[in-house]
């Protein structure tokens, strides 16, 4: 196996990017806006991180003095009529960009967005995005063959769009973008948009959007390094260095992680979790060109190898080696005048290789090599048209290719052009009411034209009580595997064929929520959701199996479903340095074709986080837990069970204890899965483990 070998059919990268660039910019309605805009005072780039201060003081301070002057942004909500009390409240929350594609305070967002900022990431001890989301209300981690996915509002990872700095991520394996591949050390904050996001982001955002915001250099000179070791031979080593000088900034990062596999069923020789070895490196920077222009770029490369022992048919045993590579390059140009125009070009290649080595035989040995590449150019223009109106326009062009021997013809390709618009209106003397209609029009070479409209609203009932509501349509495009798969498993006796006539899966969604601050140190959030899913893609038998013939399956738009429920979160700061978060999620699902709940969904989930920063001996601690009710399963792999099986409730508890020695050193001890939950069938997670680390920073 050669993980670093070149793909069989590499895209012609320069021509690929030029085609997309011309495709997007030639039709961009924003070029004329940018050229005609008269010059205005420049505004520094809005940072997504609040100052590194005590979290209680930060939340209750009348002014966020260390943060960028976001209230003077060229694309801010009009505030000339807002009262001083509202301005005081507006400066409290962190900046978010996912819900509306423009930087705004979280309490001003008309859509429900959860933010996990850098302070919360460090306090949790999380080492990747899956651990960052582990105790978040409404987010359910799902271990799969393709990696760790996330379920939102009762919908699987296939329906959750993953972004990095607002750009779509390639590399879904069995519909899952593996959240373990995103190192927490490189992340500034994670934003979770609950509910459809197709009106802004296009396909695959039926359940929501997770936007991973990467770190940027903030200090004139900064550096940090971490070295850690834990049970299961967990080893982590990483470092980061950066500069932020007048007119430019840059950073470099490199990380290595590895761990042994684990087995939750010792009665056999098969693995439950894979051993892995991962190396990642990246760099980025930005350059100010005068008062109004900024150019930036980033690039990254990841290589992850995984090994495990798998069962096969007829008692065959396989050693499986999996290696995937993820390479990304992105550049952007931003102009700020009376409006803001940002154009971004991203090229990404994700290569995935499997090697199955049958023990004591080579009859069923198999090697698979697939490569996914995508090039996307996007232009987004924001402008305040009046004291009560902010307009956002965008155009996106994309080329997407997937190469695999398992696909008919060895692979496939498709082009996409999208136009989107969003108009934010403010009503009332203090802007109590915000209405935000939006629509995205996608034209895809595979499935044609698809519109995605949405309407969101926020109403300030009282100074500390906001109501939020939205109605939206969203969709998921058929994957290349569903369209073109041509796979035969002679050992088991079945064939799976793709269906090029598949149509997108669609949904209609309704959200209604409230944000309430009854006390200065208490916040309460509630969100009700109802999602109707249609045209869902499922497998069906296309040919009857005669004597000695394999059973043939294919994909069809055959199913419909419903998910509904409640997401709630309570945040309490009872004293300085003390934080308490309590979340509850109620999920009710229905498979309309089978007249039963969707498989594996827990009706009830309770999350809990407790943090204390002023313990004796200078210690700090963070405890988090997630309690999940029983879940119903109807299948064992691909075989339907005679009777449904019930997975027992689970309680996952993690703890993080650390001490800072001045401003430059810290020592930490982390315990994961402290109650040692998990089983090989229904909850294949890693057993209890301790991990210690030493960090230095400048």
XYZ file of C-alpha atoms in Angstrom:
698
model
C 0.000 0.000 0.000
C 1.324 3.432 -0.901
C -0.622 6.133 0.970
C 1.298 8.939 -0.699
C 0.853 7.691 -4.269
C -0.676 10.027 -6.804
C -4.377 9.507 -7.620
C -5.084 7.543 -10.774
C -6.956 10.380 -12.478
C -5.701 13.637 -11.000
C -7.674 16.751 -11.853
C -5.930 19.408 -13.907
C -5.710 21.824 -10.991
C -4.916 25.115 -12.774
C -7.604 24.624 -15.436
C -9.975 23.330 -12.753
C -9.636 26.473 -10.666
C -9.708 28.846 -13.627
C -12.954 27.330 -14.881
C -14.591 27.763 -11.493
C -13.200 31.253 -11.006
C -14.544 32.437 -14.350
C -17.807 30.571 -13.786
C -18.397 32.354 -10.490
C -17.018 35.836 -10.946
C -18.326 36.398 -14.456
C -21.859 36.064 -13.144
C -21.248 37.746 -9.800
C -23.692 40.563 -9.166
C -21.329 41.950 -6.555
C -18.577 43.190 -8.856
C -20.506 46.252 -9.891
C -21.435 46.986 -6.281
C -17.795 46.854 -5.230
C -16.629 49.085 -8.093
C -19.333 51.669 -7.576
C -19.047 51.760 -3.785
C -17.560 55.025 -2.572
C -14.718 54.637 -0.114
C -15.440 54.723 3.590
C -13.380 54.323 6.712
C -11.747 50.900 6.876
C -12.819 48.489 9.546
C -10.491 45.913 11.080
C -11.373 42.297 10.470
C -13.836 41.157 13.097
C -12.375 38.581 15.410
C -14.454 35.653 16.550
C -12.778 35.445 19.943
C -13.512 37.503 23.025
C -10.536 38.585 25.177
C -8.919 35.958 27.373
C -10.324 37.104 30.692
C -12.300 35.531 33.461
C -15.458 34.209 31.805
C -17.770 35.575 34.499
C -16.308 39.052 34.253
C -16.469 38.838 30.470
C -20.158 37.915 30.470
C -21.182 40.657 32.926
C -18.844 43.476 31.932
C -20.689 46.513 30.582
C -18.251 46.732 27.673
C -16.139 44.151 25.907
C -13.105 46.436 25.882
C -10.667 43.911 24.497
C -12.755 42.806 21.555
C -12.735 44.435 18.137
C -15.144 47.309 17.737
C -17.758 45.102 16.127
C -20.539 47.599 16.804
C -18.931 49.895 14.249
C -18.710 47.298 11.499
C -19.809 48.388 8.066
C -22.305 45.557 8.008
C -23.643 45.862 11.527
C -27.311 46.125 12.321
C -28.394 49.778 12.223
C -28.252 51.176 15.745
C -28.968 54.888 15.536
C -32.333 54.385 17.247
C -31.306 51.674 19.674
C -31.349 52.576 23.335
C -28.134 52.527 25.442
C -29.292 49.524 27.445
C -29.600 47.460 24.294
C -26.132 48.587 23.162
C -24.785 47.446 26.520
C -26.349 44.010 26.063
C -25.154 43.714 22.466
C -21.472 43.812 23.512
C -21.743 40.773 25.762
C -21.971 37.742 23.516
C -19.356 36.294 21.174
C -19.343 37.034 17.467
C -20.890 34.436 15.151
C -20.962 34.259 11.359
C -22.693 30.974 10.486
C -26.342 31.949 10.864
C -26.334 34.980 8.555
C -22.877 34.877 6.861
C -21.936 38.137 8.549
C -20.292 38.805 11.912
C -22.794 39.674 14.626
C -23.278 39.140 18.332
C -24.919 35.840 19.145
C -27.832 37.499 20.964
C -28.650 39.430 17.780
C -28.792 36.372 15.519
C -32.297 35.601 14.209
C -31.450 31.883 13.965
C -30.465 29.514 16.813
C -26.661 29.204 16.915
C -24.539 27.598 19.630
C -20.942 28.796 20.039
C -18.124 26.871 21.732
C -15.324 29.425 22.001
C -11.596 28.986 22.602
C -11.915 29.314 26.382
C -14.543 26.560 26.506
C -12.455 24.317 24.241
C -9.391 24.671 26.462
C -11.411 24.177 29.644
C -12.942 20.935 28.348
C -9.559 19.463 27.405
C -11.038 18.449 24.041
C -8.511 17.237 21.472
C -10.729 17.188 18.366
C -14.129 18.402 17.214
C -15.932 15.241 18.317
C -14.752 15.868 21.899
C -15.682 19.551 21.624
C -19.279 18.551 20.810
C -19.411 15.686 23.322
C -21.610 17.420 25.901
C -23.467 19.922 23.740
C -27.245 19.872 23.993
C -28.812 18.871 20.700
C -25.628 17.291 19.290
C -25.335 13.497 19.450
C -22.052 11.840 18.477
C -22.407 8.672 16.404
C -19.456 6.253 15.967
C -19.518 4.737 12.468
C -17.275 2.864 10.048
C -16.572 6.205 8.368
C -15.498 7.859 11.629
C -17.253 9.865 14.323
C -20.272 11.692 12.956
C -22.844 13.933 14.590
C -26.623 13.762 14.633
C -28.715 16.947 14.887
C -32.478 17.123 15.467
C -32.795 13.367 14.966
C -31.116 13.390 11.530
C -27.928 11.493 10.703
C -24.526 12.864 9.704
C -25.507 12.696 6.010
C -27.762 15.703 6.648
C -25.250 17.836 8.592
C -23.018 20.166 6.576
C -19.460 20.579 7.891
C -17.614 23.809 7.089
C -14.117 25.081 7.863
C -13.967 28.880 7.871
C -17.268 28.888 6.015
C -16.108 26.563 3.227
C -17.563 23.119 2.507
C -15.398 20.142 3.559
C -14.762 17.164 1.269
C -14.187 13.598 2.399
C -17.438 11.943 3.414
C -17.026 8.207 4.023
C -20.378 6.391 4.068
C -21.991 9.807 4.423
C -19.873 10.840 7.415
C -17.262 13.580 7.721
C -15.002 12.210 10.468
C -14.927 14.858 13.214
C -11.848 13.232 14.757
C -9.692 14.567 11.922
C -10.051 18.217 13.052
C -7.492 18.940 15.787
C -8.814 21.178 18.560
C -5.447 22.894 18.898
C -6.072 24.631 15.550
C -9.626 25.785 16.323
C -10.740 29.210 17.540
C -14.396 28.305 17.976
C -17.092 25.967 16.710
C -20.491 27.309 15.673
C -23.483 24.978 15.478
C -26.472 26.172 13.451
C -29.469 24.059 14.407
C -32.004 23.586 11.647
C -31.753 23.880 7.855
C -29.015 25.993 6.319
C -29.552 25.252 2.624
C -30.798 28.781 1.900
C -27.231 30.008 2.478
C -25.018 26.947 2.103
C -26.767 24.627 -0.337
C -26.933 20.838 -0.211
C -26.492 18.594 2.836
C -27.636 21.181 5.411
C -31.050 19.669 6.221
C -30.289 19.102 9.918
C -27.897 21.984 10.458
C -24.442 23.392 9.864
C -21.259 23.016 11.912
C -18.733 25.745 11.107
C -15.187 25.225 12.405
C -13.410 28.587 12.729
C -9.622 28.215 12.646
C -7.223 30.197 14.810
C -5.476 33.337 13.581
C -2.391 34.994 15.078
C -3.307 37.798 17.502
C -0.066 38.735 19.267
C 3.030 40.332 17.704
C 4.867 37.083 18.475
C 3.253 33.920 19.818
C 4.157 30.265 20.161
C 2.904 27.192 21.997
C 3.789 23.522 22.293
C 2.105 20.503 23.903
C 3.337 17.021 24.749
C 1.031 14.373 26.232
C 0.795 10.664 26.985
C -2.057 8.456 28.148
C -3.467 4.959 28.432
C -3.822 2.892 25.239
C -0.431 4.332 24.320
C -1.980 7.688 23.456
C 0.733 10.101 22.349
C 0.216 13.693 21.302
C 2.801 16.266 20.312
C 2.120 19.547 18.614
C 3.147 23.127 18.238
C 2.091 26.411 16.777
C 3.898 29.687 16.078
C 2.616 32.947 14.688
C 3.128 36.652 14.212
C 0.746 39.584 13.911
C 2.617 42.637 12.706
C 1.416 45.905 11.283
C -0.166 45.097 7.956
C 0.247 41.316 8.005
C -0.070 38.154 10.064
C 1.025 34.523 9.627
C 1.138 31.214 11.482
C 2.508 27.675 11.232
C 1.192 24.544 12.957
C 2.126 20.876 13.187
C 0.570 18.054 15.218
C 1.007 14.319 15.706
C -1.399 11.926 17.453
C -1.496 8.177 17.863
C -3.212 5.526 19.997
C -3.698 1.770 20.175
C -6.994 0.167 19.229
C -9.439 -1.390 21.670
C -11.698 -4.429 21.911
C -15.014 -4.396 23.797
C -15.752 -8.072 23.047
C -12.710 -10.019 24.318
C -14.408 -13.351 23.536
C -13.330 -12.905 19.887
C -10.239 -11.577 18.124
C -11.944 -8.739 16.276
C -11.361 -5.052 16.982
C -13.981 -2.601 18.173
C -11.908 0.541 17.663
C -8.997 1.099 15.307
C -5.441 1.950 16.228
C -4.486 5.205 14.544
C -1.475 7.309 13.682
C -2.068 10.857 12.470
C 0.167 13.698 11.306
C -1.076 17.152 10.362
C 0.584 20.399 9.271
C -0.741 23.745 8.141
C 0.034 27.393 7.540
C -1.888 30.573 6.924
C -1.593 34.306 6.731
C -3.122 37.584 5.635
C -1.815 40.826 4.165
C -3.393 44.284 4.306
C -3.154 46.109 0.982
C -3.975 49.663 1.837
C -6.940 50.772 3.854
C -9.652 48.700 2.211
C -8.115 45.513 0.801
C -6.982 42.312 2.479
C -5.549 39.153 0.918
C -5.245 35.878 2.789
C -4.412 32.229 2.277
C -4.244 28.992 4.204
C -3.207 25.448 3.479
C -3.162 22.156 5.347
C -2.275 18.505 4.931
C -3.387 15.516 6.998
C -2.367 11.858 6.835
C -4.185 9.383 9.091
C -3.573 5.618 9.150
C -5.909 3.212 10.948
C -5.526 -0.520 11.604
C -7.951 -3.093 12.972
C -9.075 -6.727 12.704
C -12.438 -7.334 10.978
C -14.661 -10.414 10.588
C -15.683 -11.727 7.175
C -18.032 -14.322 5.734
C -17.421 -18.024 6.400
C -15.334 -17.224 9.502
C -12.746 -15.348 7.487
C -10.530 -12.922 9.399
C -9.168 -9.737 7.832
C -6.449 -7.317 8.846
C -7.683 -3.957 7.621
C -5.414 -1.018 6.934
C -7.039 2.292 6.090
C -5.162 5.468 5.178
C -6.661 8.768 4.192
C -5.063 12.015 3.123
C -6.652 15.441 3.160
C -4.981 18.324 1.337
C -6.443 21.815 1.159
C -5.442 25.191 -0.285
C -7.567 28.325 0.001
C -7.097 31.993 -0.888
C -9.355 34.987 -0.379
C -9.538 38.668 -1.223
C -11.678 41.077 0.789
C -12.604 44.672 0.036
C -14.343 46.982 2.497
C -15.904 50.251 1.474
C -19.558 51.083 1.924
C -20.035 47.345 1.763
C -17.904 44.256 2.112
C -16.994 41.981 -0.803
C -15.172 38.732 -0.082
C -14.141 36.235 -2.753
C -12.741 32.859 -1.721
C -11.276 30.084 -3.865
C -10.734 26.662 -2.286
C -9.296 23.471 -3.715
C -9.363 20.235 -1.697
C -8.375 16.630 -2.386
C -9.376 13.763 -0.103
C -7.878 10.350 -0.847
C -9.077 7.228 0.960
C -7.387 3.818 0.708
C -8.428 0.449 2.160
C -6.444 -2.764 2.137
C -8.125 -5.985 3.338
C -5.633 -8.783 4.001
C -7.261 -12.157 4.661
C -5.395 -14.260 7.181
C -4.139 -17.676 5.969
C -5.353 -16.945 2.439
C -5.326 -14.320 -0.274
C -8.576 -15.384 -1.938
C -10.551 -12.448 -0.542
C -7.782 -9.854 -0.351
C -8.988 -6.507 -1.612
C -7.478 -3.076 -2.203
C -9.623 0.003 -2.774
C -8.431 3.470 -3.693
C -10.771 6.439 -4.029
C -10.082 10.117 -4.537
C -12.468 13.027 -4.111
C -11.575 16.513 -5.322
C -13.538 19.729 -5.243
C -12.854 23.282 -6.369
C -15.143 26.053 -5.132
C -15.093 29.777 -5.828
C -17.501 31.951 -3.888
C -18.187 35.691 -3.780
C -20.281 37.219 -0.990
C -21.261 40.882 -0.846
C -22.815 42.576 2.209
C -24.135 46.121 2.303
C -26.248 48.273 4.559
C -28.813 49.747 2.184
C -30.614 51.881 4.752
C -30.938 52.392 8.474
C -33.189 49.343 8.641
C -31.942 47.022 5.909
C -28.858 44.854 5.320
C -28.544 42.940 2.050
C -26.326 39.919 1.423
C -25.786 38.584 -2.104
C -23.646 35.682 -3.193
C -22.608 33.527 -6.113
C -20.842 30.176 -5.969
C -19.353 27.942 -8.622
C -18.127 24.431 -7.879
C -16.597 21.456 -9.634
C -16.700 18.115 -7.852
C -15.084 14.835 -8.926
C -14.972 11.377 -7.360
C -12.704 8.576 -8.667
C -13.088 4.987 -7.493
C -12.937 1.517 -9.006
C -16.221 0.805 -7.220
C -18.046 3.376 -9.357
C -19.342 2.708 -12.842
C -16.843 4.053 -15.347
C -14.242 4.542 -12.632
C -15.710 7.791 -11.335
C -17.946 10.742 -11.960
C -18.005 14.537 -11.996
C -20.529 17.317 -11.678
C -20.647 21.123 -11.835
C -22.779 23.449 -9.748
C -23.678 27.120 -9.979
C -25.539 28.792 -7.128
C -26.958 32.250 -6.474
C -28.170 33.258 -3.030
C -29.641 36.352 -1.430
C -30.604 37.357 2.089
C -32.330 40.570 3.165
C -32.312 41.506 6.850
C -34.958 44.032 7.937
C -35.174 45.808 11.316
C -38.405 47.247 12.701
C -39.237 49.288 15.786
C -37.566 52.135 17.635
C -35.101 49.720 19.274
C -35.132 47.173 16.455
C -37.332 44.809 18.449
C -38.334 42.907 15.315
C -35.948 41.432 12.751
C -37.203 39.672 9.610
C -34.741 37.845 7.372
C -36.011 36.230 4.157
C -33.475 34.367 2.052
C -33.244 32.054 -0.922
C -30.603 30.026 -2.712
C -30.919 28.766 -6.288
C -28.719 25.789 -7.201
C -28.203 24.580 -10.758
C -26.465 21.197 -10.715
C -25.305 19.257 -13.760
C -26.578 16.035 -12.179
C -30.039 16.809 -10.795
C -30.856 20.196 -12.334
C -32.421 23.241 -10.685
C -33.238 23.313 -6.971
C -34.477 26.305 -4.900
C -34.057 26.570 -1.103
C -36.110 29.396 0.479
C -36.088 30.384 4.155
C -37.657 32.964 6.445
C -36.294 33.755 9.922
C -37.469 36.228 12.540
C -36.437 37.499 15.963
C -38.643 39.568 18.268
C -37.495 41.256 21.461
C -40.441 40.938 23.831
C -38.581 42.493 26.754
C -35.021 43.651 27.204
C -33.936 40.155 28.279
C -36.388 37.994 26.333
C -36.124 37.230 22.614
C -38.354 34.979 20.533
C -36.961 33.307 17.409
C -38.766 31.514 14.609
C -37.982 30.177 11.166
C -39.427 28.186 8.293
C -37.172 26.744 5.621
C -36.772 24.178 2.894
C -33.546 22.197 2.494
C -32.150 19.292 0.526
C -29.411 16.676 0.310
C -27.895 15.834 -3.054
C -27.370 12.147 -3.935
C -23.769 11.087 -3.380
C -21.565 9.709 -6.149
C -21.818 6.279 -4.508
C -25.622 6.373 -4.633
C -25.551 7.517 -8.243
C -22.781 5.374 -9.712
C -21.847 2.552 -7.323
C -20.995 -0.776 -8.973
C -19.952 -3.145 -6.176
C -20.061 -6.921 -5.845
C -19.360 -8.958 -2.716
C -19.034 -12.572 -3.902
C -18.186 -13.833 -0.428
C -21.606 -12.805 0.901
C -23.493 -13.019 -2.392
C -24.898 -9.592 -3.205
C -24.418 -6.753 -5.690
C -25.112 -3.035 -5.137
C -25.754 -0.811 -8.140
C -26.097 2.957 -8.215
C -29.045 4.800 -9.709
C -28.215 7.853 -11.881
C -31.888 8.897 -11.877
C -31.995 9.689 -8.154
C -33.461 13.011 -7.082
C -32.381 15.108 -4.073
C -33.846 14.356 -0.669
C -35.891 17.298 0.608
C -37.168 18.665 3.896
C -39.493 21.296 5.286
C -38.512 22.626 8.673
C -40.102 24.812 11.337
C -38.248 26.183 14.369
C -39.579 28.225 17.299
C -37.390 29.270 20.201
C -36.753 31.694 23.034
C -33.697 33.242 24.663
C -34.267 34.526 28.181
C -31.992 36.108 30.769
C -34.103 36.285 33.952
C -31.028 37.093 36.065
C -27.697 38.710 35.259
C -25.889 35.381 35.675
C -28.542 33.072 34.258
C -29.361 32.357 30.599
C -32.092 30.033 29.326
C -32.536 28.870 25.728
C -35.361 26.754 24.301
C -35.912 25.640 20.708
C -38.817 23.599 19.327
C -38.307 21.904 15.959
C -40.397 19.999 13.425
C -38.820 18.533 10.276
C -40.665 16.740 7.466
C -38.324 14.683 5.252
C -39.380 13.454 1.811
C -37.839 11.599 -1.113
C -35.368 9.855 1.191
C -32.946 7.500 -0.526
C -33.075 3.856 0.511
C -32.004 0.480 -0.841
C -34.345 -1.914 -2.593
C -34.021 -5.262 -4.380
C -34.025 -4.856 -8.163
C -33.621 -8.503 -9.226
C -34.754 -11.789 -7.721
C -31.935 -14.103 -6.830
C -32.176 -17.388 -8.645
C -30.144 -20.472 -7.935
C -26.478 -19.517 -7.833
C -27.212 -15.844 -8.527
C -26.287 -12.864 -6.390
C -29.004 -10.650 -4.951
C -28.978 -7.211 -6.632
C -29.726 -4.050 -4.658
C -30.044 -0.469 -5.859
C -30.960 2.967 -4.499
C -34.344 4.642 -4.904
C -36.235 7.650 -3.552
C -38.653 5.607 -1.497
C -38.903 6.868 2.077
C -40.288 9.725 4.140
C -39.838 10.588 7.800
C -40.515 13.139 10.502
C -38.427 14.430 13.373
C -39.656 16.792 16.059
C -38.686 17.738 19.554
C -37.224 20.239 21.964
C -33.707 21.498 22.644
C -33.038 23.441 25.830
C -30.014 24.864 27.613
C -29.553 26.571 30.985
C -26.324 28.466 31.716
C -25.615 29.649 35.256
C -22.643 31.574 36.667
C -23.240 31.394 40.437
C -19.904 32.974 41.354
C -16.572 34.089 40.022
C -14.810 31.311 38.200
C -17.794 28.923 38.420
C -19.808 27.812 35.395
C -22.765 25.458 35.150
C -24.550 24.328 31.987
C -27.506 21.972 31.865
C -29.082 20.827 28.608
C -32.025 18.605 27.737
C -33.084 17.300 24.313
C -36.369 15.565 23.529
C -36.492 13.825 20.136
C -39.516 12.116 18.602
C -39.022 10.479 15.187
C -41.193 8.560 12.755
C -40.343 6.433 9.734
C -43.586 6.973 7.820
C -43.074 3.990 5.515
C -42.429 1.519 8.347
C -44.682 3.273 10.911
C -41.999 3.107 13.595
C -39.371 5.409 15.147
C -36.125 5.910 13.274
C -33.391 3.508 14.310
C -30.936 4.416 17.056
C -32.539 7.700 18.130
C -32.660 8.317 21.866
C -35.900 10.044 22.937
C -34.176 11.765 25.870
C -30.679 13.172 26.315
C -29.377 15.197 29.226
C -26.058 17.070 29.152
C -24.206 18.627 32.069
C -21.061 20.772 32.329
C -19.495 22.178 35.500
C -16.392 24.357 35.567
C -14.431 25.843 38.468
C -11.388 28.079 37.956
C -10.473 28.940 41.572
C -9.882 25.666 43.371
C -7.255 25.179 46.123
C -3.596 24.971 45.043
C -4.403 27.028 41.966
C -6.190 24.128 40.286
C -8.939 24.453 37.694
C -11.448 21.765 36.760
C -14.085 20.984 34.194
C -16.582 18.108 34.433
C -19.000 17.175 31.691
C -21.519 14.380 31.276
C -24.131 13.205 28.808
C -26.939 10.850 29.777
C -28.725 9.083 26.924
C -31.932 7.070 27.206
C -32.533 3.639 25.655
C -32.478 3.356 21.841
C -34.228 0.922 19.483
C -32.414 -0.947 16.689
C -33.929 -2.960 13.833
C -30.792 -4.117 11.997
C -27.610 -5.995 12.814
C -25.351 -4.542 10.161
C -27.279 -5.136 6.913
C -29.507 -7.909 8.309
C -32.928 -7.005 9.677
C -33.583 -8.428 13.126
C -36.566 -10.656 13.759
C -37.419 -8.540 16.783
C -36.213 -4.999 17.568
C -33.440 -4.791 20.152
C -33.163 -2.138 22.829
C -29.772 -0.600 23.606
C -29.533 0.284 27.315
C -29.179 3.867 28.568
C -25.664 5.242 28.815
C -23.831 7.834 30.902
C -20.644 9.319 29.476
C -18.540 11.338 31.914
C -15.289 13.205 31.192
C -13.163 15.311 33.545
C -10.299 17.740 33.027
C -8.025 19.025 35.822
C -5.215 21.477 35.168
C -2.953 24.092 36.743
C -1.298 27.112 35.170
C 2.201 28.067 36.277
C 2.375 31.734 35.441
C 1.566 32.773 31.907
C 3.797 30.278 30.129
C 3.336 26.733 31.477
C 0.468 24.423 32.419
C 0.033 20.786 33.433
C -3.215 18.894 32.851
C -4.803 15.523 33.591
C -7.827 14.337 31.633
C -10.094 11.364 32.172
C -12.450 10.197 29.416
C -15.399 7.799 29.721
C -14.838 7.599 33.470
C -17.782 5.216 33.988
C -16.324 2.866 31.352
C -19.484 2.743 29.238
C -19.684 1.091 25.825
C -20.311 -2.183 24.022
C -19.233 -3.571 20.671
C -22.710 -3.474 19.072
C -24.570 -0.355 20.166
C -21.960 1.958 21.715
C -18.511 1.153 20.257
C -16.605 3.933 22.031
C -13.155 3.827 23.624
C -12.978 2.544 27.228
C -11.929 4.617 30.232
C -8.531 6.272 29.840
C -6.351 8.863 31.564
C -4.239 11.346 29.651
C -1.620 13.794 31.008
C -0.093 16.721 29.128
C 2.447 19.520 29.559
C 1.984 22.768 27.645
C 4.190 25.797 27.134
C 3.218 29.074 25.481
C 4.703 32.438 24.717
